[in-house]
mmCIF file of C-alpha atoms in Angstrom:
data_model
loop_
_atom_site.group_PDB
_atom_site.id
_atom_site.type_symbol
_atom_site.label_atom_id
_atom_site.label_comp_id
_atom_site.label_asym_id
_atom_site.label_seq_id
_atom_site.Cartn_x
_atom_site.Cartn_y
_atom_site.Cartn_z
ATOM 1 C CA UNK A 1 -0.082 -0.049 0.165
ATOM 2 C CA UNK A 2 1.259 3.571 -0.776
ATOM 3 C CA UNK A 3 2.178 5.483 2.284
ATOM 4 C CA UNK A 4 -0.440 8.618 2.969
ATOM 5 C CA UNK A 5 0.419 11.925 4.715
ATOM 6 C CA UNK A 6 -1.529 13.219 7.603
ATOM 7 C CA UNK A 7 -0.232 16.739 6.984
ATOM 8 C CA UNK A 8 -1.866 18.887 4.188
ATOM 9 C CA UNK A 9 0.743 19.999 1.824
ATOM 10 C CA UNK A 10 2.779 16.778 1.518
ATOM 11 C CA UNK A 11 2.841 15.221 -1.911
ATOM 12 C CA UNK A 12 3.551 11.492 -1.238
ATOM 13 C CA UNK A 13 5.778 10.005 -3.558
ATOM 14 C CA UNK A 14 7.564 13.032 -4.976
ATOM 15 C CA UNK A 15 9.448 14.256 -2.208
ATOM 16 C CA UNK A 16 7.743 17.519 -2.388
ATOM 17 C CA UNK A 17 6.503 19.175 0.901
ATOM 18 C CA UNK A 18 5.453 22.598 2.192
ATOM 19 C CA UNK A 19 8.020 24.794 3.694
ATOM 20 C CA UNK A 20 6.341 24.550 7.327
ATOM 21 C CA UNK A 21 6.557 20.786 6.888
ATOM 22 C CA UNK A 22 10.444 21.059 5.976
ATOM 23 C CA UNK A 23 11.077 23.358 9.107
ATOM 24 C CA UNK A 24 8.711 22.007 11.837
ATOM 25 C CA UNK A 25 8.376 18.484 10.928
ATOM 26 C CA UNK A 26 5.148 16.516 10.118
ATOM 27 C CA UNK A 27 4.291 15.422 13.557
ATOM 28 C CA UNK A 28 4.637 19.012 14.887
ATOM 29 C CA UNK A 29 1.894 20.457 12.299
ATOM 30 C CA UNK A 30 -1.220 22.053 13.837
ATOM 31 C CA UNK A 31 -3.483 23.036 11.083
ATOM 32 C CA UNK A 32 -7.303 23.448 10.478
ATOM 33 C CA UNK A 33 -9.043 21.056 8.216
ATOM 34 C CA UNK A 34 -8.602 22.049 4.215
ATOM 35 C CA UNK A 35 -10.250 20.666 1.710
ATOM 36 C CA UNK A 36 -8.308 19.019 -1.289
ATOM 37 C CA UNK A 37 -10.128 19.137 -4.774
ATOM 38 C CA UNK A 38 -9.524 15.751 -5.927
ATOM 39 C CA UNK A 39 -8.555 12.006 -5.621
ATOM 40 C CA UNK A 40 -5.279 12.006 -7.706
ATOM 41 C CA UNK A 41 -4.451 9.179 -9.990
ATOM 42 C CA UNK A 42 -1.553 7.006 -9.941
ATOM 43 C CA UNK A 43 0.290 9.295 -12.403
ATOM 44 C CA UNK A 44 0.435 12.376 -9.728
ATOM 45 C CA UNK A 45 1.504 10.343 -6.830
ATOM 46 C CA UNK A 46 -0.181 12.062 -4.216
ATOM 47 C CA UNK A 47 -3.364 11.887 -2.204
ATOM 48 C CA UNK A 48 -6.615 13.625 -1.084
ATOM 49 C CA UNK A 49 -6.335 14.105 2.672
ATOM 50 C CA UNK A 50 -7.043 16.181 5.412
ATOM 51 C CA UNK A 51 -5.382 16.886 8.897
ATOM 52 C CA UNK A 52 -6.056 18.225 12.316
ATOM 53 C CA UNK A 53 -3.453 18.531 15.400
ATOM 54 C CA UNK A 54 -1.682 15.485 15.604
ATOM 55 C CA UNK A 55 -1.121 14.214 19.195
ATOM 56 C CA UNK A 56 1.032 11.854 20.796
ATOM 57 C CA UNK A 57 -1.786 9.319 21.967
ATOM 58 C CA UNK A 58 -2.417 5.995 20.472
ATOM 59 C CA UNK A 59 -4.984 5.637 17.506
ATOM 60 C CA UNK A 60 -6.784 3.442 15.434
ATOM 61 C CA UNK A 61 -6.000 2.997 11.645
ATOM 62 C CA UNK A 62 -8.691 1.818 9.173
ATOM 63 C CA UNK A 63 -7.773 0.791 5.554
ATOM 64 C CA UNK A 64 -9.617 -0.299 2.663
ATOM 65 C CA UNK A 65 -8.413 -1.483 -0.888
ATOM 66 C CA UNK A 66 -10.962 -1.204 -3.839
ATOM 67 C CA UNK A 67 -10.279 -2.847 -7.221
ATOM 68 C CA UNK A 68 -12.137 -1.295 -10.137
ATOM 69 C CA UNK A 69 -13.612 -3.481 -12.710
ATOM 70 C CA UNK A 70 -12.875 -3.300 -16.176
ATOM 71 C CA UNK A 71 -13.808 0.152 -17.679
ATOM 72 C CA UNK A 72 -14.931 1.340 -14.226
ATOM 73 C CA UNK A 73 -11.626 3.238 -13.037
ATOM 74 C CA UNK A 74 -12.971 6.837 -13.771
ATOM 75 C CA UNK A 75 -16.365 6.004 -12.026
ATOM 76 C CA UNK A 76 -15.075 4.632 -8.837
ATOM 77 C CA UNK A 77 -12.286 7.591 -8.743
ATOM 78 C CA UNK A 78 -15.454 10.024 -8.917
ATOM 79 C CA UNK A 79 -17.443 8.089 -6.286
ATOM 80 C CA UNK A 80 -14.287 8.214 -4.085
ATOM 81 C CA UNK A 81 -13.955 11.788 -4.459
ATOM 82 C CA UNK A 82 -17.225 12.359 -3.500
ATOM 83 C CA UNK A 83 -16.976 9.890 -0.478
ATOM 84 C CA UNK A 84 -13.902 11.791 0.746
ATOM 85 C CA UNK A 85 -15.506 15.099 0.161
ATOM 86 C CA UNK A 86 -18.572 14.295 2.069
ATOM 87 C CA UNK A 87 -16.783 12.663 4.945
ATOM 88 C CA UNK A 88 -14.455 15.693 5.382
ATOM 89 C CA UNK A 89 -17.827 17.744 5.663
ATOM 90 C CA UNK A 90 -18.834 15.416 8.329
ATOM 91 C CA UNK A 91 -15.579 15.526 10.291
ATOM 92 C CA UNK A 92 -15.897 19.308 10.117
ATOM 93 C CA UNK A 93 -19.390 19.515 11.464
ATOM 94 C CA UNK A 94 -18.191 17.061 14.301
ATOM 95 C CA UNK A 95 -15.360 19.172 15.065
ATOM 96 C CA UNK A 96 -17.470 22.367 15.120
ATOM 97 C CA UNK A 97 -20.055 20.535 17.502
ATOM 98 C CA UNK A 98 -17.839 18.937 19.899
ATOM 99 C CA UNK A 99 -14.162 20.371 19.372
ATOM 100 C CA UNK A 100 -13.151 16.715 18.299
ATOM 101 C CA UNK A 101 -13.097 15.691 14.456
ATOM 102 C CA UNK A 102 -14.622 12.604 13.964
ATOM 103 C CA UNK A 103 -11.559 11.288 11.790
ATOM 104 C CA UNK A 104 -7.957 12.475 12.418
ATOM 105 C CA UNK A 105 -7.010 11.546 8.752
ATOM 106 C CA UNK A 106 -9.278 10.659 5.776
ATOM 107 C CA UNK A 107 -7.317 10.123 2.667
ATOM 108 C CA UNK A 108 -7.784 8.303 -0.693
ATOM 109 C CA UNK A 109 -5.012 7.546 -3.374
ATOM 110 C CA UNK A 110 -4.743 5.426 -6.538
ATOM 111 C CA UNK A 111 -2.169 2.628 -6.156
ATOM 112 C CA UNK A 112 1.317 3.916 -7.590
ATOM 113 C CA UNK A 113 1.884 0.497 -9.293
ATOM 114 C CA UNK A 114 -1.586 -0.829 -10.271
ATOM 115 C CA UNK A 115 -4.150 1.389 -12.235
ATOM 116 C CA UNK A 116 -7.624 0.921 -10.962
ATOM 117 C CA UNK A 117 -6.577 -0.097 -7.378
ATOM 118 C CA UNK A 118 -7.191 2.538 -4.759
ATOM 119 C CA UNK A 119 -6.599 2.510 -1.113
ATOM 120 C CA UNK A 120 -8.353 4.616 1.622
ATOM 121 C CA UNK A 121 -6.250 5.390 4.607
ATOM 122 C CA UNK A 122 -8.385 6.508 7.789
ATOM 123 C CA UNK A 123 -7.132 7.211 11.326
ATOM 124 C CA UNK A 124 -9.268 7.832 14.372
ATOM 125 C CA UNK A 125 -8.920 8.421 18.076
ATOM 126 C CA UNK A 126 -10.446 5.213 19.219
ATOM 127 C CA UNK A 127 -12.359 2.297 17.739
ATOM 128 C CA UNK A 128 -15.776 4.067 18.800
ATOM 129 C CA UNK A 129 -15.045 6.848 16.259
ATOM 130 C CA UNK A 130 -14.098 4.646 13.680
ATOM 131 C CA UNK A 131 -17.373 2.390 13.983
ATOM 132 C CA UNK A 132 -19.218 5.940 13.954
ATOM 133 C CA UNK A 133 -17.793 6.836 10.805
ATOM 134 C CA UNK A 134 -18.297 3.316 9.093
ATOM 135 C CA UNK A 135 -21.786 3.274 10.166
ATOM 136 C CA UNK A 136 -22.614 6.884 9.256
ATOM 137 C CA UNK A 137 -25.150 7.079 6.448
ATOM 138 C CA UNK A 138 -22.558 8.687 3.982
ATOM 139 C CA UNK A 139 -20.193 5.392 4.432
ATOM 140 C CA UNK A 140 -22.995 2.973 3.950
ATOM 141 C CA UNK A 141 -24.426 4.912 0.623
ATOM 142 C CA UNK A 142 -20.768 4.983 -0.796
ATOM 143 C CA UNK A 143 -20.428 1.112 -0.301
ATOM 144 C CA UNK A 144 -23.534 0.256 -1.660
ATOM 145 C CA UNK A 145 -23.198 2.479 -4.802
ATOM 146 C CA UNK A 146 -19.501 1.699 -5.419
ATOM 147 C CA UNK A 147 -19.975 -1.967 -5.234
ATOM 148 C CA UNK A 148 -21.260 -2.938 -8.718
ATOM 149 C CA UNK A 149 -18.019 -1.095 -10.012
ATOM 150 C CA UNK A 150 -15.522 -3.345 -8.250
ATOM 151 C CA UNK A 151 -14.049 -6.216 -9.653
ATOM 152 C CA UNK A 152 -13.896 -8.036 -6.107
ATOM 153 C CA UNK A 153 -15.013 -7.508 -2.589
ATOM 154 C CA UNK A 154 -13.366 -4.402 -0.582
ATOM 155 C CA UNK A 155 -10.462 -5.661 1.576
ATOM 156 C CA UNK A 156 -10.481 -4.070 4.928
ATOM 157 C CA UNK A 157 -8.018 -3.992 7.555
ATOM 158 C CA UNK A 158 -7.488 -2.069 10.956
ATOM 159 C CA UNK A 159 -4.171 -1.423 13.077
ATOM 160 C CA UNK A 160 -3.577 0.047 16.437
ATOM 161 C CA UNK A 161 -1.159 3.142 15.971
ATOM 162 C CA UNK A 162 0.990 3.215 19.182
ATOM 163 C CA UNK A 163 2.162 6.356 20.754
ATOM 164 C CA UNK A 164 5.651 5.444 19.968
ATOM 165 C CA UNK A 165 5.176 5.693 16.298
ATOM 166 C CA UNK A 166 4.721 1.944 15.621
ATOM 167 C CA UNK A 167 1.553 -0.033 14.319
ATOM 168 C CA UNK A 168 0.307 -3.258 15.357
ATOM 169 C CA UNK A 169 0.117 -6.437 13.217
ATOM 170 C CA UNK A 170 -3.034 -6.460 11.207
ATOM 171 C CA UNK A 171 -6.342 -6.912 13.469
ATOM 172 C CA UNK A 172 -8.603 -9.359 11.873
ATOM 173 C CA UNK A 173 -12.152 -9.421 13.409
ATOM 174 C CA UNK A 174 -13.360 -12.645 12.049
ATOM 175 C CA UNK A 175 -11.909 -16.326 10.911
ATOM 176 C CA UNK A 176 -10.432 -18.944 13.204
ATOM 177 C CA UNK A 177 -7.882 -17.915 15.867
ATOM 178 C CA UNK A 178 -5.011 -19.407 17.304
ATOM 179 C CA UNK A 179 -2.347 -21.931 16.258
ATOM 180 C CA UNK A 180 -2.822 -22.234 12.461
ATOM 181 C CA UNK A 181 -5.632 -19.803 12.181
ATOM 182 C CA UNK A 182 -5.833 -16.185 11.497
ATOM 183 C CA UNK A 183 -3.110 -15.290 14.283
ATOM 184 C CA UNK A 184 -0.599 -16.920 12.161
ATOM 185 C CA UNK A 185 -1.596 -15.852 9.011
ATOM 186 C CA UNK A 186 -1.643 -12.203 9.987
ATOM 187 C CA UNK A 187 1.237 -12.330 12.576
ATOM 188 C CA UNK A 188 -1.116 -11.049 15.188
ATOM 189 C CA UNK A 189 0.551 -13.395 17.695
ATOM 190 C CA UNK A 190 3.931 -12.374 16.438
ATOM 191 C CA UNK A 191 5.016 -15.610 15.517
ATOM 192 C CA UNK A 192 4.241 -17.617 12.618
ATOM 193 C CA UNK A 193 5.888 -20.941 12.071
ATOM 194 C CA UNK A 194 8.628 -19.884 14.335
ATOM 195 C CA UNK A 195 9.470 -16.687 12.711
ATOM 196 C CA UNK A 196 9.325 -13.394 14.481
ATOM 197 C CA UNK A 197 6.686 -10.939 12.858
ATOM 198 C CA UNK A 198 7.733 -7.750 14.350
ATOM 199 C CA UNK A 199 7.829 -4.436 12.631
ATOM 200 C CA UNK A 200 11.165 -2.910 11.978
ATOM 201 C CA UNK A 201 10.179 0.692 10.961
ATOM 202 C CA UNK A 202 8.140 3.154 12.604
ATOM 203 C CA UNK A 203 5.290 5.453 11.137
ATOM 204 C CA UNK A 204 4.267 9.148 11.510
ATOM 205 C CA UNK A 205 0.935 9.324 10.514
ATOM 206 C CA UNK A 206 1.172 7.252 7.524
ATOM 207 C CA UNK A 207 4.752 8.056 6.561
ATOM 208 C CA UNK A 208 7.211 5.275 7.251
ATOM 209 C CA UNK A 209 10.616 6.295 8.657
#
């Protein structure tokens, strides 16, 4: 999956960042939500994203991979753009009402290596906020409308983003657990066939470092 930045102004994959990012660092940014006009294709190597103040607290990441069926790439891109725009509005409304944005990050990007494959990267303060966003009518309408344009089911995964910058193994809420089951398959038990499955890099709001 292509890495995505939490900070508005970062063009992922091109190395181009805003001056404030260069001087202050991504993790120190504190900016209001700002709409980015479109979901970028693989040729532009950037993403639609929004950001609010980044905290040092742990959080939850939710990812979705969507593969457009033959001839449906532009249609999927348009639906994704509308979904990102609508969820930005939802986040802004929740921020105005409670001083807490529903989503810390909500980004969409086409895969840089596989045309027609799109990734959603979302980050929330906790699992409760993540569930609220997924159960929101905007999300339900999006998944219902986009399903006919996809070549396969949407691939979903969640991760625990720890305060030290690391992320947990993929959290899989279904399937058999324990030895030989999903725990081994995903590395959730940190061991698979005797081999350690530990992360060696840390992330800063979607950026590996």
